[in-house]
CSV table of C-alpha atoms and ligand atoms in Angstrom, one decimal:
chain,number,residue,atom,x,y,z
A,1,MET,CA,0.8,13.8,3.0
A,2,GLY,CA,0.7,16.6,0.4
A,3,HIS,CA,-1.8,17.9,-2.0
A,4,SER,CA,-2.1,18.7,-5.6
A,5,ILE,CA,-4.7,20.2,-7.8
A,6,GLY,CA,-7.3,17.7,-9.0
A,7,GLN,CA,-9.3,17.9,-12.3
A,8,GLY,CA,-11.6,20.5,-10.5
A,9,SER,CA,-10.4,23.5,-8.8
A,10,PHE,CA,-9.9,21.6,-5.5
A,11,LYS,CA,-7.0,19.9,-3.8
A,12,ARG,CA,-6.2,16.3,-4.2
A,13,ARG,CA,-3.9,14.0,-2.0
A,14,GLY,CA,-0.8,12.8,-3.8
A,15,LEU,CA,-0.4,9.1,-4.5
A,16,MET,CA,2.4,6.7,-4.8
A,17,LEU,CA,2.3,4.5,-7.9
A,18,ILE,CA,4.3,1.3,-7.5
A,19,LEU,CA,5.2,-0.8,-10.7
A,20,SER,CA,6.7,-4.2,-10.0
A,21,SER,CA,7.5,-7.1,-12.4
A,22,PRO,CA,10.1,-9.7,-12.9
A,23,SER,CA,13.3,-8.5,-14.5
A,24,GLY,CA,12.8,-8.2,-18.3
A,25,ALA,CA,9.0,-7.7,-18.4
A,26,GLY,CA,9.3,-4.2,-19.8
A,27,LYS,CA,8.5,-2.2,-16.7
A,28,THR,CA,11.3,0.3,-17.1
A,29,SER,CA,10.2,1.2,-20.7
A,30,ILE,CA,6.6,1.5,-19.5
A,31,ALA,CA,7.7,3.8,-16.6
A,32,ARG,CA,9.8,6.1,-18.8
A,33,GLU,CA,6.9,6.6,-21.3
A,34,ILE,CA,4.4,7.3,-18.6
A,35,LEU,CA,6.8,10.0,-17.1
A,36,ASN,CA,7.2,11.6,-20.4
A,37,ARG,CA,3.5,11.8,-20.8
A,38,ASP,CA,2.5,13.0,-17.4
A,39,PRO,CA,3.9,16.3,-15.9
A,40,ASN,CA,2.3,15.6,-12.5
A,41,LEU,CA,4.3,12.5,-12.0
A,42,VAL,CA,7.9,12.2,-10.7
A,43,MET,CA,10.2,9.2,-10.6
A,44,SER,CA,11.7,8.0,-7.4
A,45,ILE,CA,15.4,7.4,-8.0
A,46,SER,CA,16.6,4.5,-6.0
A,47,ALA,CA,20.2,3.9,-4.6
A,48,THR,CA,21.8,0.6,-5.5
A,49,THR,CA,25.1,-1.2,-4.9
A,50,ARG,CA,24.8,-3.0,-8.2
A,51,SER,CA,27.3,-1.9,-10.9
A,52,LYS,CA,26.2,0.7,-13.5
A,53,ARG,CA,25.1,-0.6,-16.9
A,54,PRO,CA,26.8,1.2,-19.8
A,55,SER,CA,23.7,3.1,-20.7
A,56,GLU,CA,22.8,4.2,-17.2
A,57,VAL,CA,23.5,7.5,-15.7
A,58,ASP,CA,24.4,8.0,-12.1
A,59,GLY,CA,21.8,10.3,-10.4
A,60,LYS,CA,19.2,9.7,-13.2
A,61,ASP,CA,18.6,5.8,-13.4
A,62,TYR,CA,20.0,5.2,-9.9
A,63,TYR,CA,22.3,6.5,-7.3
A,64,PHE,CA,25.2,4.0,-7.6
A,65,ILE,CA,26.8,3.7,-4.2
A,66,ASP,CA,29.1,1.2,-2.5
A,67,LYS,CA,27.9,-1.2,0.2
A,68,MET,CA,29.5,0.8,3.0
A,69,ASP,CA,27.6,3.9,2.0
A,70,PHE,CA,24.4,2.0,1.6
A,71,GLU,CA,24.8,0.4,5.0
A,72,ALA,CA,25.4,3.8,6.5
A,73,LYS,CA,22.3,5.1,4.9
A,74,ILE,CA,20.3,2.2,6.4
A,75,ASN,CA,21.7,3.1,9.8
A,76,ASN,CA,20.7,6.8,9.2
A,77,ASN,CA,17.2,5.7,8.5
A,78,SER,CA,17.5,7.4,5.1
A,79,PHE,CA,15.4,4.8,3.2
A,80,ILE,CA,11.7,4.6,3.2
A,81,GLU,CA,12.3,1.0,2.2
A,82,TYR,CA,15.2,-1.2,1.1
A,83,ALA,CA,15.8,-4.7,0.1
A,84,ARG,CA,18.4,-7.2,-1.3
A,85,VAL,CA,17.6,-8.1,-4.8
A,86,PHE,CA,19.8,-10.4,-6.9
A,87,ASP,CA,22.5,-10.1,-4.2
A,88,ASN,CA,22.7,-6.3,-4.3
A,89,TYR,CA,21.0,-3.7,-2.1
A,90,TYR,CA,18.3,-1.4,-3.6
A,91,GLY,CA,16.7,1.3,-1.6
A,92,THR,CA,14.2,4.2,-1.9
A,93,PRO,CA,15.6,7.5,-0.4
A,94,LYS,CA,13.1,9.0,2.0
A,95,GLU,CA,13.6,12.7,1.5
A,96,PRO,CA,12.8,13.1,-2.2
A,97,VAL,CA,9.6,11.1,-1.6
A,98,GLU,CA,8.5,13.5,1.2
A,99,LYS,CA,9.4,16.5,-0.8
A,100,ALA,CA,7.5,15.4,-3.9
A,101,ILE,CA,4.4,14.4,-2.0
A,102,LEU,CA,4.4,17.7,-0.2
A,103,SER,CA,4.8,19.7,-3.3
A,104,GLY,CA,1.7,18.0,-4.6
A,105,LYS,CA,3.2,15.6,-7.1
A,106,ASP,CA,2.4,11.9,-7.6
A,107,MET,CA,5.5,9.6,-7.4
A,108,LEU,CA,6.3,6.5,-9.5
A,109,PHE,CA,8.3,3.7,-7.9
A,110,ASP,CA,10.0,0.9,-9.9
A,111,ILE,CA,10.7,-1.5,-6.8
A,112,ASP,CA,10.4,-5.2,-6.2
A,113,TRP,CA,7.8,-7.0,-4.2
A,114,GLN,CA,9.8,-6.9,-1.0
A,115,GLY,CA,9.9,-3.0,-1.2
A,116,THR,CA,6.2,-2.9,-2.1
A,117,GLN,CA,5.4,-5.1,1.0
A,118,GLN,CA,7.3,-2.6,3.2
A,119,LEU,CA,5.5,0.5,1.8
A,120,VAL,CA,2.0,-1.0,1.8
A,121,SER,CA,2.4,-2.0,5.5
A,122,LYS,CA,3.5,1.5,6.6
A,123,GLN,CA,0.6,3.0,8.5
A,124,ASN,CA,1.0,6.6,7.6
A,125,ILE,CA,1.3,6.1,3.7
A,126,GLY,CA,-0.4,2.6,3.2
A,127,GLN,CA,-3.6,4.4,1.9
A,128,ASP,CA,-1.8,6.6,-0.6
A,129,ILE,CA,-0.2,3.6,-2.5
A,130,VAL,CA,-1.4,2.2,-5.8
A,131,THR,CA,0.2,-1.1,-6.8
A,132,ILE,CA,0.5,-2.6,-10.2
A,133,PHE,CA,2.3,-5.8,-11.2
A,134,ILE,CA,3.4,-6.1,-14.9
A,135,LEU,CA,3.6,-9.7,-16.4
A,136,PRO,CA,5.5,-10.7,-19.5
A,137,PRO,CA,3.3,-12.1,-22.3
A,138,ASN,CA,5.3,-15.4,-22.1
A,139,ILE,CA,8.5,-16.6,-20.7
A,140,SER,CA,10.5,-16.8,-24.0
A,141,GLU,CA,9.8,-13.2,-24.7
A,142,LEU,CA,11.0,-12.2,-21.1
A,143,GLY,CA,14.2,-14.2,-21.8
A,144,ARG,CA,14.6,-12.5,-25.2
A,145,ARG,CA,14.3,-9.0,-23.6
A,146,LEU,CA,16.8,-9.9,-20.9
A,147,LYS,CA,19.3,-11.0,-23.4
A,148,ASN,CA,18.8,-8.3,-25.9
A,149,ARG,CA,19.5,-5.7,-23.3
A,150,GLU,CA,23.1,-6.8,-23.8
A,151,GLN,CA,24.1,-4.9,-20.8
A,152,ASP,CA,24.3,-7.6,-18.3
A,153,SER,CA,26.8,-10.6,-18.5
A,154,LEU,CA,25.4,-14.0,-19.5
A,155,SER,CA,25.7,-15.3,-15.9
A,156,VAL,CA,23.7,-12.2,-14.6
A,157,VAL,CA,21.0,-12.9,-17.2
A,158,GLU,CA,20.8,-16.6,-16.3
A,159,TYR,CA,20.7,-15.8,-12.6
A,160,ARG,CA,17.8,-13.4,-13.1
A,161,MET,CA,15.9,-16.0,-15.3
A,162,SER,CA,16.3,-18.4,-12.4
A,163,LYS,CA,14.5,-16.0,-10.1
A,164,VAL,CA,11.6,-15.2,-12.5
A,165,SER,CA,9.3,-17.9,-11.2
A,166,ASP,CA,9.7,-16.8,-7.6
A,167,GLU,CA,9.1,-13.2,-8.5
A,168,LEU,CA,6.0,-14.1,-10.6
A,169,SER,CA,4.4,-15.8,-7.5
A,170,HIS,CA,3.9,-12.4,-5.9
A,171,TYR,CA,1.3,-11.0,-8.3
A,172,PRO,CA,-1.6,-11.6,-5.9
A,173,GLU,CA,-0.1,-9.0,-3.5
A,174,TYR,CA,-0.9,-6.2,-5.9
A,175,GLN,CA,-4.0,-4.2,-6.6
A,176,TYR,CA,-3.7,-4.4,-10.5
A,177,VAL,CA,-2.1,-6.7,-13.0
A,178,ILE,CA,-1.2,-5.8,-16.6
A,179,VAL,CA,0.0,-8.3,-19.2
A,180,ASN,CA,2.7,-6.3,-21.2
A,181,ASN,CA,1.9,-7.4,-24.8
A,182,GLU,CA,2.8,-4.0,-26.3
A,183,ILE,CA,4.5,-1.2,-24.4
A,184,ILE,CA,2.1,1.5,-25.6
A,185,ASP,CA,-1.0,-0.6,-24.6
A,186,SER,CA,0.4,-1.1,-21.2
A,187,VAL,CA,1.2,2.6,-20.9
A,188,VAL,CA,-2.4,3.5,-21.6
A,189,GLN,CA,-3.6,0.9,-19.2
A,190,VAL,CA,-1.4,2.4,-16.4
A,191,GLU,CA,-2.7,5.9,-17.3
A,192,LYS,CA,-6.2,4.8,-17.0
A,193,ILE,CA,-5.6,3.2,-13.6
A,194,LEU,CA,-3.8,6.5,-12.5
A,195,SER,CA,-6.8,8.5,-13.7
A,196,ALA,CA,-9.3,6.5,-11.8
A,197,GLU,CA,-7.3,6.4,-8.7
A,198,ARG,CA,-6.9,10.2,-8.8
A,199,CYS,CA,-10.7,10.5,-8.8
A,200,LYS,CA,-11.1,8.4,-5.6
A,201,ILE,CA,-13.2,10.4,-3.1
A,202,GLU,CA,-10.7,10.0,-0.3
A,203,ARG,CA,-8.0,11.6,-2.6
A,204,GLN,CA,-10.1,14.6,-3.5
A,205,ILE,CA,-9.7,16.3,-0.1
A,206,GLY,CA,-11.1,19.7,-1.5
A,207,LEU,CA,-14.4,18.0,-2.5
A,208,HIS,CA,-16.4,19.0,0.4
A,209,ASP,CA,-15.8,22.7,0.0
A,210,PHE,CA,-16.2,22.5,-3.7
A,211,VAL,CA,-19.7,20.9,-3.4
A,212,GLN,CA,-20.7,23.3,-0.6
A,213,ASN,CA,-19.8,26.0,-3.0
A,214,LEU,CA,-21.8,24.5,-5.8
A,215,ARG,CA,-24.8,24.2,-3.4
A,216,GLY,CA,-24.4,27.8,-2.5
A,217,LEU,CA,-23.7,27.0,1.0
A,218,SER,CA,-20.3,28.7,1.5
B,301,5GP,P1,17.7,-3.7,-12.0
B,301,5GP,O1,18.9,-4.2,-11.4
B,301,5GP,O2,17.3,-4.5,-13.2
B,301,5GP,O3,17.7,-2.2,-12.3
B,301,5GP,O4,16.6,-3.9,-10.8
B,301,5GP,C1,16.4,-5.2,-10.2
B,301,5GP,C2,15.1,-5.1,-9.4
B,301,5GP,O5,15.3,-4.3,-8.3
B,301,5GP,C3,13.9,-4.6,-10.1
B,301,5GP,O6,12.9,-5.6,-9.9
B,301,5GP,C4,13.6,-3.3,-9.6
B,301,5GP,O7,12.2,-3.0,-9.6
B,301,5GP,C5,14.1,-3.5,-8.1
B,301,5GP,N1,14.4,-2.2,-7.5
B,301,5GP,C6,14.9,-1.2,-8.0
B,301,5GP,N2,15.1,-0.2,-7.1
B,301,5GP,C7,14.5,-0.6,-5.9
B,301,5GP,C8,14.4,-0.1,-4.6
B,301,5GP,O8,14.7,1.1,-4.3
B,301,5GP,N3,13.8,-0.9,-3.7
B,301,5GP,C9,13.4,-2.2,-4.0
B,301,5GP,N4,12.9,-2.9,-3.0
B,301,5GP,N5,13.7,-2.8,-5.2
B,301,5GP,C10,14.1,-2.0,-6.2
């Protein structure tokens, strides 16, 4: 696993920040804002077989690929995790994750509970993962956000609404939970979590040498 510079002059282990939530809870807006504000954080761009929404850009929001390509990538072991969500495949390409972490960046993942379970259970990266579940303030707000998106057909919106209860039931599998009343408040909460997690002793791998130096022992 890679390193990056911590708040001191010593190295820090990169971390993988996972944001999950039911569809429409505001997670994508939160992720976008955090990325704008934190130069040490890069987004993991997933591949998906779902069709592109009008506002989305291929290679930026997702890599939009067909089912055959996706299945070939599964067979090539190209994904660090993948799952079927809402009848489509979604998966996290492995190579960019390894590159980012090796170059000392932290990485942000917008993935569902199935992908989170897969990453958390991986022995070599489990300790580098920080998981946050975003809850909507109430169900009517979530429904409003899903409909206002106006990018999915009514049947897709209704299907997603029918899955919300199941998705909500997975919150106890996460380390942190944030209720997304206001995007900006949630962004600040995530930043505080990130900042605390970056200070954890086990992530500050240059700490021993730094303190030895402070003590005049090296
Ligand atoms: P959407 O179609 O609204 O962009 O995403 C639907 C759901 O799929 C969201 O909960 C999102 O977090 C999840 N998702 C997106 N990319 C991935 C991925 O690479 N892996 C997994 N497991 N879930 C993903």
